[in-house]
């Protein structure tokens, strides 16, 4: 049982044998190309060639021209409750593969020598588990498209006006009409029940991107905060025809993730009170680099400056404890290039700063694109543009 980020809950992590991992990888190689050709364009989680940044760019493109109501939803214990019969029927593969997947689903798990059955859900920790979860949730966007086709009186194309964007078991539904968003929630809840799943009430909220609704404005998704802010006609965004919209759409690092990141930095500094400066820098640099890269595609400059300032305060306190009240600037801080007060060693090893990470807008992957479609020119250029931005958020 491993802790879930940001909550006191725990989730089970299965550890397959080496033989099972290899066999699952082989089965995934056989199944994934087929399903990549079928998966919906706005599904971004656990898929090759797609990332969190693609999902966030899809959200931005959906709301940048119009303020919308949002259903920010989470599926309760999605991986643990998927109905096996429905999943196997949906996979619809040849008998040998079907039997093997069924064995993995039904095999159970062993804790301290005791075997527990698994009558539902997909085993978390397996190589093939993310693919199975995506297969189980495939069809969610199509259900919304079918509902959108029944809507009338909408000036824009209904399918583009009603958006569903999913990353694994987290998804958002957006539309300018609150009634349509509520109806979409009912349709999705009914569709999930057929899979043995349900929405998690504590993490499913209705909100609006611009105006306050039930005490909420904007929403958080994948560690980002999405919100629109009212602005004057000379400072606000403009429509495709040059008409002032009256607001700006900003995606920023969420306050919760900033707080978690600062706490992690503080823990590292506190754990190195007596360690050499070089050891502290070596430990902190990967944390700073990974977090900064993850948020380097959105409006993060002010956040980066704030985090650097608070990190400096913590390092200053660290230096005081070692210098008996004196920070000893000449020993721990130097001028390096154009940087004053650079936390560095005499040998030239320096601490990275968040604000030195350039902000570069992410280019969203094409909706129907897949690494298996043979378009090597597209994927080579896409990899060149985004390779450094695909840093794992957990780092």
XYZ file of C-alpha atoms in Angstrom:
395
model
C 0.000 0.000 0.000
C 1.524 3.307 -1.091
C 0.259 6.806 -0.124
C -1.735 8.821 -2.650
C -0.376 12.276 -3.382
C -2.133 15.066 -1.473
C -4.395 12.783 0.582
C -4.168 10.458 3.541
C -5.452 7.555 1.459
C -3.380 4.636 0.218
C -3.551 2.635 -2.984
C -2.421 -0.931 -3.675
C 0.605 -1.373 -5.916
C 1.025 -4.823 -7.432
C 4.533 -6.112 -8.112
C 4.427 -8.747 -10.892
C 7.173 -11.331 -11.294
C 9.859 -10.670 -13.913
C 8.337 -13.392 -16.111
C 4.905 -11.736 -15.955
C 6.350 -8.307 -16.688
C 8.054 -9.608 -19.823
C 4.922 -11.436 -20.961
C 2.725 -8.398 -20.276
C 5.088 -6.218 -22.309
C 4.793 -8.700 -25.189
C 0.983 -8.660 -25.013
C 0.988 -4.865 -24.863
C 3.119 -4.709 -28.010
C 0.494 -6.835 -29.762
C -2.588 -4.935 -28.521
C -1.439 -1.319 -28.385
C -1.113 -0.543 -32.141
C -4.675 -1.781 -32.754
C -6.128 0.296 -29.931
C -4.066 3.393 -30.729
C -5.877 3.435 -34.069
C -9.216 3.412 -32.207
C -8.628 5.595 -29.140
C -10.405 8.940 -28.963
C -8.534 12.175 -29.834
C -8.912 13.796 -26.385
C -7.589 10.870 -24.346
C -4.049 11.694 -23.209
C -3.106 9.529 -20.215
C -0.714 6.572 -20.463
C -0.494 6.703 -24.239
C 2.664 6.832 -26.401
C 3.450 10.255 -27.824
C 1.061 12.076 -25.450
C 1.571 13.882 -22.166
C -0.052 16.021 -19.486
C 0.944 19.094 -21.469
C -1.154 17.946 -24.438
C -4.196 17.642 -22.167
C -3.640 21.120 -20.727
C -3.198 22.654 -24.177
C -6.445 20.970 -25.280
C -8.218 22.589 -22.315
C -6.743 25.989 -23.176
C -7.838 25.732 -26.805
C -11.348 24.756 -25.687
C -11.904 27.774 -23.413
C -9.646 30.545 -24.711
C -12.444 32.118 -26.806
C -15.359 31.653 -24.402
C -15.981 31.306 -20.672
C -17.504 27.922 -19.848
C -18.963 25.827 -17.077
C -16.784 22.890 -16.091
C -17.426 19.487 -14.576
C -14.114 18.525 -12.957
C -14.561 14.808 -12.267
C -12.654 11.860 -10.854
C -13.627 8.192 -11.005
C -13.654 6.518 -7.580
C -11.050 3.724 -7.362
C -11.126 3.331 -11.125
C -8.349 0.727 -11.401
C -9.775 -1.348 -8.532
C -13.391 -1.643 -9.685
C -13.435 -2.229 -13.442
C -15.771 -5.107 -14.311
C -13.718 -7.994 -15.728
C -16.434 -9.378 -18.003
C -17.113 -5.988 -19.587
C -13.394 -5.348 -20.081
C -12.674 -8.735 -21.682
C -15.670 -8.341 -23.973
C -14.443 -4.892 -24.971
C -10.908 -6.111 -25.724
C -12.406 -8.731 -28.070
C -9.092 -10.359 -28.916
C -8.207 -13.888 -30.005
C -8.755 -16.762 -27.473
C -5.143 -17.287 -26.344
C -4.620 -13.600 -25.575
C -8.061 -13.390 -23.957
C -7.295 -16.297 -21.626
C -3.925 -14.829 -20.648
C -5.407 -11.413 -19.800
C -8.186 -13.103 -17.828
C -5.572 -15.006 -15.798
C -3.795 -11.749 -14.914
C -7.064 -10.111 -13.908
C -8.156 -13.060 -11.734
C -4.782 -14.105 -10.330
C -5.132 -12.243 -7.006
C -2.329 -10.770 -4.919
C -0.171 -12.037 -2.097
C 0.610 -10.056 1.066
C 2.864 -11.594 3.745
C 2.164 -15.078 2.446
C -1.634 -14.670 2.299
C -3.430 -14.795 -1.053
C -6.295 -12.373 -1.734
C -8.649 -12.738 -4.720
C -9.191 -10.022 -7.363
C -12.722 -10.312 -8.685
C -12.733 -6.806 -10.163
C -10.306 -4.116 -11.263
C -6.991 -4.152 -13.113
C -3.741 -4.810 -11.182
C -1.897 -1.542 -10.638
C 1.825 -1.845 -11.220
C 1.579 -4.192 -14.197
C 3.055 -3.231 -17.556
C -0.252 -3.787 -19.346
C -2.498 -2.186 -16.689
C -2.557 1.379 -18.122
C -3.553 0.032 -21.548
C -6.341 -2.080 -20.034
C -7.674 0.947 -18.120
C -7.700 3.063 -21.284
C -9.538 0.294 -23.143
C -12.121 0.114 -20.355
C -12.734 3.895 -20.479
C -12.711 4.075 -24.269
C -16.013 5.393 -25.606
C -16.547 8.156 -23.055
C -15.891 10.920 -25.587
C -18.096 9.267 -28.201
C -20.992 9.185 -25.722
C -20.580 12.943 -25.297
C -20.436 13.444 -29.066
C -23.688 11.542 -29.469
C -25.303 13.745 -26.829
C -23.887 16.876 -28.518
C -25.477 15.808 -31.814
C -28.902 15.888 -30.148
C -28.496 19.490 -28.950
C -30.251 22.263 -30.825
C -30.048 26.021 -30.927
C -26.275 26.166 -30.618
C -24.635 28.559 -33.085
C -21.303 26.772 -32.999
C -20.699 23.194 -33.993
C -22.104 21.138 -31.119
C -19.232 18.673 -31.023
C -16.635 21.407 -30.571
C -18.794 23.374 -28.128
C -19.121 20.394 -25.749
C -15.648 19.187 -24.798
C -14.511 16.152 -22.831
C -10.787 15.906 -22.116
C -9.507 12.855 -20.245
C -6.194 11.917 -18.687
C -6.440 8.336 -17.394
C -9.315 8.368 -14.847
C -9.401 12.183 -14.466
C -11.490 14.171 -16.913
C -13.238 17.501 -17.447
C -16.402 18.322 -19.380
C -16.839 21.922 -20.585
C -19.713 23.860 -22.132
C -21.126 27.383 -21.904
C -24.541 26.062 -20.727
C -24.750 24.810 -17.118
C -27.766 22.598 -17.882
C -25.824 20.773 -20.613
C -22.873 20.167 -18.270
C -25.179 18.743 -15.578
C -26.889 16.529 -18.130
C -23.478 15.347 -19.342
C -22.623 14.357 -15.778
C -25.757 12.198 -15.614
C -24.934 10.532 -18.942
C -21.333 9.801 -17.922
C -22.409 8.463 -14.503
C -24.855 6.084 -16.191
C -22.223 4.979 -18.719
C -19.703 4.308 -15.934
C -22.164 2.147 -13.992
C -22.064 -0.392 -16.823
C -18.327 -0.745 -16.118
C -18.870 -1.100 -12.381
C -17.560 2.409 -11.777
C -18.876 5.636 -10.291
C -17.811 9.257 -9.906
C -16.099 10.231 -6.666
C -18.325 12.893 -5.012
C -15.499 14.524 -3.024
C -13.448 15.132 -6.195
C -16.274 15.914 -8.617
C -17.174 19.601 -8.683
C -19.101 21.998 -10.893
C -17.375 25.299 -11.485
C -16.985 28.124 -13.999
C -13.819 29.354 -15.648
C -14.612 33.067 -15.134
C -17.431 33.580 -12.611
C -17.838 32.157 -9.125
C -20.176 29.157 -8.853
C -20.977 27.641 -5.441
C -17.815 29.194 -4.032
C -15.613 27.849 -6.821
C -14.017 29.629 -9.765
C -11.605 27.934 -12.119
C -10.408 24.377 -11.557
C -7.296 22.294 -10.999
C -6.200 19.526 -13.333
C -2.950 17.536 -13.388
C -1.279 19.950 -10.969
C -2.277 23.074 -12.930
C -4.806 25.772 -12.039
C -7.029 26.950 -14.898
C -8.937 30.227 -14.553
C -10.078 33.244 -16.551
C -9.649 36.796 -15.230
C -11.602 39.886 -16.275
C -9.528 42.514 -18.048
C -10.043 45.826 -19.821
C -10.513 45.894 -23.572
C -6.906 46.929 -24.183
C -5.373 44.154 -22.058
C -7.753 41.262 -22.602
C -7.587 38.460 -25.171
C -9.267 38.923 -28.514
C -11.428 36.642 -30.598
C -10.404 35.308 -33.997
C -12.108 38.387 -35.512
C -10.220 40.835 -33.255
C -13.132 41.504 -30.874
C -12.080 42.032 -27.206
C -13.275 39.128 -25.041
C -13.091 40.949 -21.703
C -10.960 38.287 -20.017
C -7.635 36.464 -20.157
C -7.240 32.701 -19.773
C -4.337 31.759 -17.507
C -2.984 28.321 -16.651
C -0.600 28.408 -13.693
C 0.975 25.919 -11.253
C -1.589 25.014 -8.597
C -1.020 26.425 -5.104
C -1.154 22.918 -3.655
C 1.693 21.733 -5.865
C 3.753 24.841 -5.126
C 3.324 24.210 -1.409
C 4.264 20.528 -1.815
C 7.340 21.439 -3.849
C 8.521 23.988 -1.277
C 8.016 21.438 1.506
C 10.145 18.936 -0.416
C 12.926 21.476 -0.875
C 12.766 22.363 2.829
C 12.998 18.681 3.794
C 16.105 18.228 1.632
C 17.791 21.302 3.118
C 16.944 20.227 6.667
C 18.335 16.746 5.966
C 21.672 18.238 4.841
C 22.419 20.517 7.777
C 25.860 19.008 8.266
C 26.472 17.735 4.725
C 28.883 19.411 2.275
C 27.433 22.155 0.109
C 28.125 20.101 -3.035
C 26.002 17.223 -1.690
C 23.088 19.586 -1.030
C 23.329 21.061 -4.523
C 23.456 17.593 -6.108
C 20.310 16.580 -4.256
C 18.348 19.762 -5.004
C 19.168 20.260 -8.681
C 17.165 17.296 -10.048
C 14.149 18.353 -7.959
C 14.299 21.943 -9.205
C 14.964 20.917 -12.819
C 12.113 18.383 -12.986
C 9.505 20.628 -11.342
C 10.483 23.664 -13.416
C 10.394 21.728 -16.691
C 6.917 20.391 -15.918
C 5.544 23.917 -15.447
C 7.650 25.580 -18.156
C 4.821 25.531 -20.731
C 2.338 27.716 -18.811
C 2.231 31.100 -17.021
C 4.829 30.286 -14.360
C 7.343 33.142 -14.275
C 5.907 34.834 -11.167
C 5.609 31.468 -9.425
C 9.211 30.608 -10.273
C 10.429 33.921 -8.821
C 8.429 33.375 -5.639
C 9.730 29.827 -5.180
C 13.329 30.959 -5.778
C 12.921 33.711 -3.178
C 11.580 31.280 -0.560
C 14.326 28.770 -1.416
C 16.927 31.481 -0.888
C 15.438 32.269 2.550
C 15.710 28.600 3.479
C 19.322 28.405 2.245
C 20.173 31.552 4.171
C 18.866 29.919 7.362
C 20.876 26.781 6.483
C 24.053 28.865 6.156
C 23.409 30.643 9.467
C 23.216 27.361 11.385
C 26.622 26.393 9.981
C 28.228 29.804 10.542
C 26.983 30.375 14.095
C 24.718 33.235 13.078
C 26.788 34.454 10.125
C 25.656 33.442 6.617
C 29.284 33.596 5.343
C 28.347 34.904 1.898
C 31.849 34.496 0.463
C 31.848 30.781 1.288
C 28.425 29.777 -0.057
C 27.380 32.493 -2.563
C 29.360 33.779 -5.524
C 28.934 35.721 -8.713
C 28.618 33.327 -11.641
C 28.237 34.950 -15.052
C 25.400 37.475 -14.754
C 24.087 35.935 -11.541
C 24.792 37.588 -8.199
C 24.383 35.583 -5.021
C 24.624 32.270 -6.841
C 24.609 29.370 -4.370
C 27.714 27.527 -5.570
C 30.944 25.818 -4.544
C 34.534 26.852 -5.206
C 34.772 24.038 -7.756
C 32.005 25.667 -9.819
C 29.047 23.465 -8.924
C 26.022 25.779 -8.734
C 22.420 25.457 -7.652
C 19.859 25.772 -10.422
C 17.104 28.354 -10.136
C 13.505 27.951 -11.226
C 13.318 31.293 -13.021
C 16.208 30.442 -15.335
C 13.983 27.805 -16.953
C 12.618 29.333 -20.174
C 8.842 29.430 -20.666
C 8.067 27.740 -23.994
C 4.491 27.150 -25.159
C 3.721 23.475 -25.764
C 2.455 22.415 -29.194
C -0.420 19.976 -28.749
C -0.253 16.622 -30.473
C -2.755 16.213 -33.312
C -5.968 14.581 -32.128
C -5.811 11.529 -34.385
C -2.021 11.187 -34.428
C -0.363 7.969 -33.261
C 3.284 6.817 -33.257
C 2.054 3.692 -35.020
C 0.563 5.511 -38.026
C 3.829 5.623 -39.987
C 4.069 9.427 -40.155
C 7.708 9.515 -39.117
C 8.284 13.102 -40.268
C 5.581 14.370 -37.885
C 6.766 12.337 -34.917
C 10.440 13.225 -35.346
C 9.581 16.962 -35.322
C 7.144 16.472 -32.426
C 9.801 14.703 -30.375
C 12.316 17.451 -31.102
C 9.838 20.083 -29.875
C 8.715 18.344 -26.697
C 11.408 15.888 -25.595
C 12.702 18.046 -22.743
C 9.166 18.886 -21.585
C 8.093 15.278 -20.997
C 9.784 15.151 -17.600
C 7.922 12.952 -15.183
C 5.905 15.154 -12.769
C 6.871 12.931 -9.837
C 10.534 13.947 -10.283
